Short mmCIF file of C-alpha atoms and ligand atoms in Angstrom, two decimals:
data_model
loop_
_atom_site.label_atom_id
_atom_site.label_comp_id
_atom_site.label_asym_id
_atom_site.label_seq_id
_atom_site.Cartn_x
_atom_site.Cartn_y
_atom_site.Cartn_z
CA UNK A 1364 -25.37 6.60 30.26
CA UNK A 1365 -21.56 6.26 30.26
CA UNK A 1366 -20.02 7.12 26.84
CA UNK A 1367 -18.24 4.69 25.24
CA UNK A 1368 -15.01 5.16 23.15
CA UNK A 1369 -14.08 5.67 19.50
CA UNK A 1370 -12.97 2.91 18.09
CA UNK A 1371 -10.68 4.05 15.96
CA UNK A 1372 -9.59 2.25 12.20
CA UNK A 1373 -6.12 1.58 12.82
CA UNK A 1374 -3.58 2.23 15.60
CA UNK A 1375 0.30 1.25 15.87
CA UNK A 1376 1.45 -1.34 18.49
CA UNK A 1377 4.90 0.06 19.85
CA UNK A 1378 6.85 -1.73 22.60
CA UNK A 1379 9.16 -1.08 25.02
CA UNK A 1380 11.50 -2.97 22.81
CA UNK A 1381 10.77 -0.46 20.22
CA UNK A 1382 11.55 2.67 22.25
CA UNK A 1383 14.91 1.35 23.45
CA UNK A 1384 16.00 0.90 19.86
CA UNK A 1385 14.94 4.36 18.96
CA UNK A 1386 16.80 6.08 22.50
CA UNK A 1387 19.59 3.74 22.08
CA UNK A 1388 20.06 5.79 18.48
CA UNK A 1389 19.67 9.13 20.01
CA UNK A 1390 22.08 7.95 23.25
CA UNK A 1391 24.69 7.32 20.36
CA UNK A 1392 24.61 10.61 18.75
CA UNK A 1393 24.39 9.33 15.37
CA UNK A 1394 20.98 10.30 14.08
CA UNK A 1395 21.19 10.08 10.23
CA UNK A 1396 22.66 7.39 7.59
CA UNK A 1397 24.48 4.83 10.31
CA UNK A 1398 23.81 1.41 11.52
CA UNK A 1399 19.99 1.86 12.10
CA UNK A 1400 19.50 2.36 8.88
CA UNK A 1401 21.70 -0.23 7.04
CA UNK A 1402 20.22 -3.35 9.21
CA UNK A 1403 16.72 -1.85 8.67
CA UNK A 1404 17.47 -2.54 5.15
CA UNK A 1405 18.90 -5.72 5.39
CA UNK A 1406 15.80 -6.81 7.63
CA UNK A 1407 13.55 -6.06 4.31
CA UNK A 1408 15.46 -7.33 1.13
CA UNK A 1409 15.77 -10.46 3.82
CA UNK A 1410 11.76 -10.43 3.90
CA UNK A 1411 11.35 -9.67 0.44
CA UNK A 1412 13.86 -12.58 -0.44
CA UNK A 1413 15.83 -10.04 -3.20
CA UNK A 1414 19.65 -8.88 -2.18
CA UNK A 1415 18.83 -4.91 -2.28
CA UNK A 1416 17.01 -2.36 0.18
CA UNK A 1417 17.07 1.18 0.21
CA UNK A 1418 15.38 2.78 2.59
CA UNK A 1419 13.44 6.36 1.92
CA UNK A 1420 11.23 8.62 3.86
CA UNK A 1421 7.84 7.28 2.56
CA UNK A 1422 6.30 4.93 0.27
CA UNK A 1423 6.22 7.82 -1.93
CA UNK A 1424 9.57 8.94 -2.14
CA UNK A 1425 10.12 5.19 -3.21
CA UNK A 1426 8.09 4.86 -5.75
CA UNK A 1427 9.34 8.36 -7.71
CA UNK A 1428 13.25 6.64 -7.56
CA UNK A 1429 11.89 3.87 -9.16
CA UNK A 1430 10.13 5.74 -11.87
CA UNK A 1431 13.07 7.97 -11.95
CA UNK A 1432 15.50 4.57 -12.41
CA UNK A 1433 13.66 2.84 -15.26
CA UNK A 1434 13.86 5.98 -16.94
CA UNK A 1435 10.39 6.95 -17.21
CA UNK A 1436 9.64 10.46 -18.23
CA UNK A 1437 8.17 12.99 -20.86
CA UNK A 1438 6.10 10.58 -24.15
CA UNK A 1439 5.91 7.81 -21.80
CA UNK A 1440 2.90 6.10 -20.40
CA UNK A 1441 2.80 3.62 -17.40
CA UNK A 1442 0.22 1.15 -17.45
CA UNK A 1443 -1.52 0.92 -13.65
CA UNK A 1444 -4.71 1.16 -11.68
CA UNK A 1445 -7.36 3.84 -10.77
CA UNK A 1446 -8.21 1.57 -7.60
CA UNK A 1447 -5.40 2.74 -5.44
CA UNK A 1448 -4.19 4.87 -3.06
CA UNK A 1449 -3.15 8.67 -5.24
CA UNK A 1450 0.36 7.95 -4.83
CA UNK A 1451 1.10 5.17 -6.90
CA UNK A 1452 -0.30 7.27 -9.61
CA UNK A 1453 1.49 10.44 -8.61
CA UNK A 1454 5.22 9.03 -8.80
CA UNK A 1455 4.22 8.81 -12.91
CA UNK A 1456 3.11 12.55 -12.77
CA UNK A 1457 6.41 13.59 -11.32
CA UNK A 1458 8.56 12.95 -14.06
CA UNK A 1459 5.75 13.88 -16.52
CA UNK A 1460 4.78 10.67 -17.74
CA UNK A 1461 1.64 9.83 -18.51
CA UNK A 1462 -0.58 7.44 -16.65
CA UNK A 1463 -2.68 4.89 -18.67
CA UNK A 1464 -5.59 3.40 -16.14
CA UNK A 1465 -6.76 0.01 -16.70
CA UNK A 1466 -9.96 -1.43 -14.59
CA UNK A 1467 -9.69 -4.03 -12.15
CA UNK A 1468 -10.98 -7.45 -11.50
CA UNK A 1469 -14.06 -7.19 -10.10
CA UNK A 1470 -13.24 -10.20 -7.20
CA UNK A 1471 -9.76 -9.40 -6.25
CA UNK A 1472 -9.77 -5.42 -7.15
CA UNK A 1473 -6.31 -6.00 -8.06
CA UNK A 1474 -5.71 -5.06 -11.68
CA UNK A 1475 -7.59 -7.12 -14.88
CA UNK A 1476 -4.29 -8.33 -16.94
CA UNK A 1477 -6.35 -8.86 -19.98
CA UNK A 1478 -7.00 -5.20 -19.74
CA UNK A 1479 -3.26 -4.37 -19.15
CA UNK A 1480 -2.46 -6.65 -21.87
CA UNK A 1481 -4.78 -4.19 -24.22
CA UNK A 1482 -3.37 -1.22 -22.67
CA UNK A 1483 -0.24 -1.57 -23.85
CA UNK A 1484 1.21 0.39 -26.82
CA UNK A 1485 4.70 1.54 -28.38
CA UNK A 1486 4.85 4.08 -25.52
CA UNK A 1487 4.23 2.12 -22.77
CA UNK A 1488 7.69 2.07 -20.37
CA UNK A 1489 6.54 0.12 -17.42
CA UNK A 1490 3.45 -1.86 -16.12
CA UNK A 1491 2.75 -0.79 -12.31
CA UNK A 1492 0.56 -3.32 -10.61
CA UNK A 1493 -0.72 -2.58 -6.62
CA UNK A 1494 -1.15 -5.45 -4.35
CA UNK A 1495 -4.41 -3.66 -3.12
CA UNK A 1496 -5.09 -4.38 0.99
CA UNK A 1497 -2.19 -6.71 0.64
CA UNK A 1498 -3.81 -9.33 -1.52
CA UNK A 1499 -0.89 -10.03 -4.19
CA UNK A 1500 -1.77 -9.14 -7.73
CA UNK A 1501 -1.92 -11.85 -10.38
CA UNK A 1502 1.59 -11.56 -11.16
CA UNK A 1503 1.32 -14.79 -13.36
CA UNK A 1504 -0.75 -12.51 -15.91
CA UNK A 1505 1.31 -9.40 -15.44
CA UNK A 1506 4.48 -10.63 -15.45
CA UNK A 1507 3.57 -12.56 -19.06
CA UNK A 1508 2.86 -9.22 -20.73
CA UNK A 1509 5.92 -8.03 -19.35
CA UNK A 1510 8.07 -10.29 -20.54
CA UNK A 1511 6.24 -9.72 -24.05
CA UNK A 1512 6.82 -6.64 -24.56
CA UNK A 1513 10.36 -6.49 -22.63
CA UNK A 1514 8.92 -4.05 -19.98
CA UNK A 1515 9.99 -3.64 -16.23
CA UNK A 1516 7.05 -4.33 -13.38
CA UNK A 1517 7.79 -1.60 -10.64
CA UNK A 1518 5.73 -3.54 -7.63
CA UNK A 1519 3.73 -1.44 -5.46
CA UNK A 1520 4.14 -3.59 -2.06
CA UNK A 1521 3.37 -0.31 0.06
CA UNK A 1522 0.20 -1.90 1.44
CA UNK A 1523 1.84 -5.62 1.53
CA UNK A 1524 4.97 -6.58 3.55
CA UNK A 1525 4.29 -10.02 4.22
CA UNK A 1526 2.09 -11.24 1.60
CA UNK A 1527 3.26 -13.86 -0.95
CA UNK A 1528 2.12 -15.15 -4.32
CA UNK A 1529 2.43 -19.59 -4.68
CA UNK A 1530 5.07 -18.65 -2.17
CA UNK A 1531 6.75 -15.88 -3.51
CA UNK A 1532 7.23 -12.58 -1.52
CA UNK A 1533 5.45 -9.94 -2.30
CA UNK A 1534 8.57 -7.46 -2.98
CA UNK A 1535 10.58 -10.08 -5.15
CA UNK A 1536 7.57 -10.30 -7.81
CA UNK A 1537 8.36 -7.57 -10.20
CA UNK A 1538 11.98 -5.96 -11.17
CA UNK A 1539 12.16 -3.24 -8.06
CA UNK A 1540 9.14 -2.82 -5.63
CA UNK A 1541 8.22 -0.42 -2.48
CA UNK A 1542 7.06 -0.90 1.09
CA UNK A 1543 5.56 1.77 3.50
CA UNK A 1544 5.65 2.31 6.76
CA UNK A 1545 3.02 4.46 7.52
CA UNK A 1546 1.46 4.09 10.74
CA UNK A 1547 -1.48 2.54 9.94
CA UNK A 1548 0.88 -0.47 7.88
CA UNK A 1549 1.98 -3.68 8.94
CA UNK A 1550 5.01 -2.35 10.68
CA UNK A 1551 5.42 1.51 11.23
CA UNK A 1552 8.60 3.92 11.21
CA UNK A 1553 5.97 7.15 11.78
CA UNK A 1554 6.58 8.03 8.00
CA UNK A 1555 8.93 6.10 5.82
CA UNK A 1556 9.44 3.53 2.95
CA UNK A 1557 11.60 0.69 1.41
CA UNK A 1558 12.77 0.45 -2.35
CA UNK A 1559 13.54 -3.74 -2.68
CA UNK A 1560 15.27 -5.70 -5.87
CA UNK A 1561 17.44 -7.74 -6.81
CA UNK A 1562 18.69 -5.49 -9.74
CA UNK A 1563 21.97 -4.08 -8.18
CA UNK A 1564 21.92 -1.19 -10.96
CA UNK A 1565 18.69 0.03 -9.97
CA UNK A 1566 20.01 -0.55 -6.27
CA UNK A 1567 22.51 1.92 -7.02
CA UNK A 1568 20.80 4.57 -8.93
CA UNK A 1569 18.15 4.81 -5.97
CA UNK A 1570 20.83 4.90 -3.44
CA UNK A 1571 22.36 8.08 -5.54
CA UNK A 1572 18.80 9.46 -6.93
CA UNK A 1573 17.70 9.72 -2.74
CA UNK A 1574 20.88 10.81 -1.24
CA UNK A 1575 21.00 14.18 -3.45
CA UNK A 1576 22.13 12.49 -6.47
CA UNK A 1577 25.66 11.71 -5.17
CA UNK A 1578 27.58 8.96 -6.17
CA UNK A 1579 30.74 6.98 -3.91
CA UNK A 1580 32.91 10.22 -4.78
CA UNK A 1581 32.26 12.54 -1.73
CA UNK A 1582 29.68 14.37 0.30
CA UNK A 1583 29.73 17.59 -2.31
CA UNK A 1584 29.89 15.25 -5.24
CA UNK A 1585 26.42 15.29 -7.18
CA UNK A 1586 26.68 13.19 -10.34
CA UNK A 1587 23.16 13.25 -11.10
CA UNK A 1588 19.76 15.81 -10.28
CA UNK A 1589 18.52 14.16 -6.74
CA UNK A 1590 16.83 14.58 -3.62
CA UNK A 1591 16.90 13.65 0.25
CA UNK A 1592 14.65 11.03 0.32
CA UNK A 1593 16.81 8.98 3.02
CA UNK A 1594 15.13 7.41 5.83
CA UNK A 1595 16.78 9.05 9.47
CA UNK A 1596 18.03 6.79 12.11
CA UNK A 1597 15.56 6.89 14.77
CA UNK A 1598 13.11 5.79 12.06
CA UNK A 1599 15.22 3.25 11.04
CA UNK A 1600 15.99 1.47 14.53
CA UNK A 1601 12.08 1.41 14.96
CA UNK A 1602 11.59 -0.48 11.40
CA UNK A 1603 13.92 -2.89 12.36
CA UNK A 1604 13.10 -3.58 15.79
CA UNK A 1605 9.27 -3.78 14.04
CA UNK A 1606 10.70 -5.89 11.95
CA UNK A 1607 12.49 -8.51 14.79
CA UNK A 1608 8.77 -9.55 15.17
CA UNK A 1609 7.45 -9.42 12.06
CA UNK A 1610 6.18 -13.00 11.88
CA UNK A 1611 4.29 -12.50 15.17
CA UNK A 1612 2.72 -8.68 13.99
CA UNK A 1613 1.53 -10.64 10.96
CA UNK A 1614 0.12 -13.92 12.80
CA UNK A 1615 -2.03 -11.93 15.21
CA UNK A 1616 -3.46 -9.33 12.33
CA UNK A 1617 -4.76 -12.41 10.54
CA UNK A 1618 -6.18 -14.18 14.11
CA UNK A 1619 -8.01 -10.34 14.26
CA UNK A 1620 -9.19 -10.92 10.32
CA UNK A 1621 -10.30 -14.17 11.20
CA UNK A 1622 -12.43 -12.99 14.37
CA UNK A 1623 -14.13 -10.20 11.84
CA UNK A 1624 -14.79 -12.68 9.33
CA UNK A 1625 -16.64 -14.97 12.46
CA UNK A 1626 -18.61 -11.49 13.24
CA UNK A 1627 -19.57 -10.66 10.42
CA UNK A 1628 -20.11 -13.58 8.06
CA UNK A 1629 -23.86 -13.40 8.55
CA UNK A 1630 -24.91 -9.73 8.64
CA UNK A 1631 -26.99 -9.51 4.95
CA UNK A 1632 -25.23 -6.96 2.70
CA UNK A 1633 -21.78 -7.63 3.87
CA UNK A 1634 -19.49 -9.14 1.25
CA UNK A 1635 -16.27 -10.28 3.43
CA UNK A 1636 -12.44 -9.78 1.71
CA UNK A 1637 -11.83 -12.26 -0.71
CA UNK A 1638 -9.84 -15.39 -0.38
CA UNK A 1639 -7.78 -17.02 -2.72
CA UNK A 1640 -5.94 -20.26 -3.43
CA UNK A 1641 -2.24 -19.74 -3.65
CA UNK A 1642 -2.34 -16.14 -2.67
CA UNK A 1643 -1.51 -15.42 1.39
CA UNK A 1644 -2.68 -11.94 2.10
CA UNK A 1645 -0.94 -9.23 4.21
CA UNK A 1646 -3.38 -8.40 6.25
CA UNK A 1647 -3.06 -4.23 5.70
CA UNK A 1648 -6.49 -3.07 6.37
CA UNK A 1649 -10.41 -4.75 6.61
CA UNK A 1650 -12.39 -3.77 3.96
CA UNK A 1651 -15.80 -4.65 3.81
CA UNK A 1652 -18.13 -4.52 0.64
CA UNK A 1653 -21.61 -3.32 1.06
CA UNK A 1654 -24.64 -4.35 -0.90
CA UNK A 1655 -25.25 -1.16 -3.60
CA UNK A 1656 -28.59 -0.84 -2.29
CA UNK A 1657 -26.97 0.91 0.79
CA UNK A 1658 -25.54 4.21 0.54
CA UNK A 1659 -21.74 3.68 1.65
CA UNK A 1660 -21.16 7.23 2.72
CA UNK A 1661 -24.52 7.46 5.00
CA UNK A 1662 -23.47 4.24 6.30
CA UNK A 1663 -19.79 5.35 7.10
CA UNK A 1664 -21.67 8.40 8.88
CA UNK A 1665 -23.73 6.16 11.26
CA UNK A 1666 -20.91 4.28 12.54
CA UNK A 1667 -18.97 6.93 13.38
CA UNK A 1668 -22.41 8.60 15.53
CA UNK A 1669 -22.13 4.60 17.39
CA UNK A 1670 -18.71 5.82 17.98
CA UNK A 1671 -16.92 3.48 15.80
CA UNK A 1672 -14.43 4.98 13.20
CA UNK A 1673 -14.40 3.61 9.56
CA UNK A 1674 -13.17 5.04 6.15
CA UNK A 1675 -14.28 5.07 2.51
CA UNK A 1676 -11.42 3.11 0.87
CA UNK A 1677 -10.79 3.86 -1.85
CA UNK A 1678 -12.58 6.70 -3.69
CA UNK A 1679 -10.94 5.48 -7.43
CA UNK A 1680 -8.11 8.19 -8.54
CA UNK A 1681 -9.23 9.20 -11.79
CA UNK A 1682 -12.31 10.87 -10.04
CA UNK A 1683 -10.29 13.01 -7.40
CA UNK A 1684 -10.52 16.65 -8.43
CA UNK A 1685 -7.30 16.86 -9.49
CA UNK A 1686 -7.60 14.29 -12.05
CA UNK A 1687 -10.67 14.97 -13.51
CA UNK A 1688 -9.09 18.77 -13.86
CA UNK A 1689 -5.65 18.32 -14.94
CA UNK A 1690 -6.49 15.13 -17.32
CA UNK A 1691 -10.39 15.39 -17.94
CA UNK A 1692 -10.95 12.18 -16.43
CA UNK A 1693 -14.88 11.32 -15.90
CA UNK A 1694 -17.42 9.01 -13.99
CA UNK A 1695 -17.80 5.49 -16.76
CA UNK A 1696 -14.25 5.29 -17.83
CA UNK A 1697 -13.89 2.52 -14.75
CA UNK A 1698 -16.97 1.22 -14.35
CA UNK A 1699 -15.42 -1.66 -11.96
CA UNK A 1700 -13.14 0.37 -10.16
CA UNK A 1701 -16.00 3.09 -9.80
CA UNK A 1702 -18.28 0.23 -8.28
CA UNK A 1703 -15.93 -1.40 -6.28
CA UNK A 1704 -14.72 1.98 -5.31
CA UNK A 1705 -18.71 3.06 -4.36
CA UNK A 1706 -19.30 -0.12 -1.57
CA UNK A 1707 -16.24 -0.28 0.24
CA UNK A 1708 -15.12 0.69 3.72
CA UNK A 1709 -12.53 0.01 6.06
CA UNK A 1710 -13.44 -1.56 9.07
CA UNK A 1711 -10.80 -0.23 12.17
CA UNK A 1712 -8.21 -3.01 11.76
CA UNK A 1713 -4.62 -3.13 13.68
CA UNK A 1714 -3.02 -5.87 15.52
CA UNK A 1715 -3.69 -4.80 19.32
CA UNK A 1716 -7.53 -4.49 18.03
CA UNK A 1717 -9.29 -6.81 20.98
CA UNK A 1718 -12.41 -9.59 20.95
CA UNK A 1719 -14.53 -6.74 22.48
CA UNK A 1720 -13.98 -3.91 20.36
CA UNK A 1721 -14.66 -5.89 17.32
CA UNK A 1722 -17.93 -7.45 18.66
CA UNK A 1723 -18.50 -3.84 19.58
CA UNK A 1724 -17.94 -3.14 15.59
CA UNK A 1725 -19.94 -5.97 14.48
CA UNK A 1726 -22.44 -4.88 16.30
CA UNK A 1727 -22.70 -1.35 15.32
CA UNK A 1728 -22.58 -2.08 11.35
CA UNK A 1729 -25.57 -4.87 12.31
CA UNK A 1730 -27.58 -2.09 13.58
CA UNK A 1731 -26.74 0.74 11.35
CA UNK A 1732 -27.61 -1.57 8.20
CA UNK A 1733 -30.81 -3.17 9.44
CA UNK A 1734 -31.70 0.71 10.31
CA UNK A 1735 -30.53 1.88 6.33
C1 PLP B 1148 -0.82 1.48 -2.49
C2 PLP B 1148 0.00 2.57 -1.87
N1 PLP B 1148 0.96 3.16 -2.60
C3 PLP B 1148 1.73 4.12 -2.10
C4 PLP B 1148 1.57 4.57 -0.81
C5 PLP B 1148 2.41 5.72 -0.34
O1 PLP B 1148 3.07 5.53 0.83
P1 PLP B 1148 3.44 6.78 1.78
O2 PLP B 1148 2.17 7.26 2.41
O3 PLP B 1148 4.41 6.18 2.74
O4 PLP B 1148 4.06 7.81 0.93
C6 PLP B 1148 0.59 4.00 0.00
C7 PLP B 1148 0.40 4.46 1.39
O5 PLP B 1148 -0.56 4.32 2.04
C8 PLP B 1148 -0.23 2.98 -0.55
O6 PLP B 1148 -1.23 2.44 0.18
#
C-alpha cells in the first residue's frame, strides 16, 4: 500500500518574490540595520495603524523592551494570562517582576476582565492581555480597568497581525504591542518580531534598549544597560516583501478556516473556533476543542500514526515545570484555563494547506474519534 505523507501543522509559503528581496540584500552588501529593515518597519506601524515600529529578532525580544520601557521590574506585578504561549509570561520574569495570572473566558480563551479587574492591586504596573490564535481580546473591558487605575496595556499581537477589534487593528489597541514572525505566523522572517505604538517615547527607548542601549550619540555610546535585539537585513527584506501581500496571505488562511469549518462542522465532539460579532480574527493557527470525554493526548497520538501532524495547544503556563518549581504554582488555581488547556489541539493550518489535505485531516480525526 503506498504510504501517504505527513501532513504537517503549519508550513511557510515563500515566493520567488521573496527570495529576490532577500539576494537583492546580500547582492548589496549591506546585511544589518539599512533599508530592509527601516521599510519592514514602516510596512507594520502602517498595518497596525500607530506611527512607530521597531523591529527585533523575535516576538520575545519584543516583548522584554516593552517590559523594560514601562519600567517594570523588582515589587511589581503584571496582570496577564496562564493560557498562552511561555513567553508572554517570561518577558515579566526577566526584569524580576512578578506575574499575577488571571483565568480566561471560557468561549473566547482570551482573558476574563472581571477577573483582571479583581487582580489588580497597588503593585500592579501593567495589564498584559494575548490575542490568543489571533482572536482580539476584549479590549473594551481591559482597556476600562486601565484607564482606572492609570496603567499601560502592553498588547501581545505575536499570534495576530491582521486581526482587528470593531475595526481597530490589533497592534494599535493597547499603549505598545508585539508581532512575531515565526515561521509558523501569518507572515515569517525565519525568527523575528515587531514592537508597534504610537508612543514616540517608548519608540525611542526600544530603539536604544535593542541596539545595545545606545542613544543618537555614536556607535560606542551606551547611555543605558541594552542588548542586540535588532532584526538583520535579510530578515527584514523577507518581512516586507511578506508583507507586500499581506491582504492576500490573510484572505486565503481564512478561505482554508472556512473549508475546515465545512469538514468538520459535523464530526460529534468537535467544538469549532469561536466566532464573534465585531471581532475579525487573524487566522494564526486551527484549534479544535474536543469533547472531555476524549483523552486529547491519545487522540493527538492517533493522528499522527494516520500520518497527520497536530499539537497540544496550549498546555496552560502555570503548570510547566518551571513554574510550578520556581513559583509553586498547582493544578485548580485555573480551572478554565486548565480545561480549555486539557481539549485543545491544533489542527495543521498554513495558507498553501490544499482541499485534499484537509479532507485528508477531516477524515483522519473522524476515524480516530469514532475509534476513542
Ligand atoms: C502569544 C505569543 N507571545 C509571544 C511569542 C513569542 O514569539 P517568538 O517565538 O518570536 O519569540 C509567541 C510566539 O509564538 C506567541 O505565540
Amino acid at each position: 500500500m503506498r504510504k501517504l505523507s505527513l501532513i504537517e501543522v503549519s508550513g511557510a509559503e515563500i515566493t520567488a518574490g521573496d527570495r529576490r528581496a532577500v539576494d537583492a540584500v546580500l547582492r548589496s552588501g549591506r546585511l544589518a540595520m539599512g533599508p530592509a529593515t527601516l521599510s519592514f518597519e514602516k510596512a507594520c506601524a502602517r498595518a497596525a495603524g500607530v506611527k512607530h515600529g521597531i523591529a527585533v529578532s523575535s516576538g520575545t525580544a519584543g516583548l522584554h523592551a516593552l517590559v523594560q520601557a514601562f519600567g517594570i521590574g523588582h515589587g511589581d506585578e503584571v496582570v496577564t494570562t496562564p493560557y498562552s504561549f511561555v513567553a508572554s509570561s517570561n518577558c515579566v520574569l526577566f526584569e524580576h517582576a512578578a506575574l499575577r495570572f488571571v483565568d480566561i473566558d471560557p468561549v473566547t480563551w482570551n482573558l476574563d476582565a472581571r477577573a483582571v479587574a479583581a487582580a489588580v492591586t497597588r503593585k500592579t504596573r501593567a495589564l498584559l492581555p494575548v490575542h490568543v490564535f489571533g482572536l482580539p481580546y476584549d479590549h473594551a473591558g481591559i482597556s476600562r480597568i486601565a484607564r482606572k487605575h492609570g496603567l499601560p496595556v502592553i498588547e501581545d499581537a505575536c499570534e495576530a497581525l491582521g486581526a482587528s477589534w470593531q475595526g481597530r487593528p490589533a497592534g494599535s489597541l493597547g499603549d505598545a504591542a508585539v508581532f512575531a514572525f515565526y515561521p509558523n505566523k501569518q507572515i515569517t522572517t525565519g525568527e523575528g518580531g515587531m514592537i508597534v505604538t504610537r508612543h514616540a517615547p517608548v519608540a525611542t527607548f526600544c530603539r536604544s534598549v535593542i541596539n545595545q542601549g545606545r542613544g543618537n550619540t555614536g556607535f560606542l555610546h551606551h547611555v543605558r544597560l541594552g542588548a542586540n535585539y535588532r532584526l538583520d537585513e535579510m530578515s527584514s527584506a523577507l518581512g516586507a516583501s511578506q508583507m507586500g501581500r499581506l491582504g492576500s496571505i490573510l484572505r486565503r488562511r481564512e478561505k482554508v478556516a472556512t473549508r475546515y469549518a465545512g469538514l468538520l462542522g459535523r464530526i460529534p465532539g468537535v467544538e469549532l473556533p469561536v466566532e464573534i460579532p465585531g471581532l475579525t480574527r487573524s487566522w494564526f493557527v486551527y484549534v479544535i476543542r474536543l469533547d472531555p470525554r476524549f483523552d486529547r493526548d491519545a487522540v493527538v497520538r492517533a493522528m499522527e500514526r494516520q500520518g497527520v501532524q497536530t499539537r497540544p495547544y496550549f498546555p496552560p503556563i502555570h503548570l510547566q515545570p518551571f513554574y510550578r518549581e520556581a513559583f509553586g504554582f498547582r493544578k485548580g488555581m485555573f480551572p478554565v484555563a486548565e480545561a480549555v488547556g486539557r481539549s485543545t489541539m491544533a489542527l495543521p493550518f498554513h495558507t498553501l494547506l490544499t482541499e485534499a489535505a484537509q479532507a485528508r485531516v477531516a477524515g483522519a480525526l473522524r476515524r480516530v474519534l469514532a475509534s476513542c
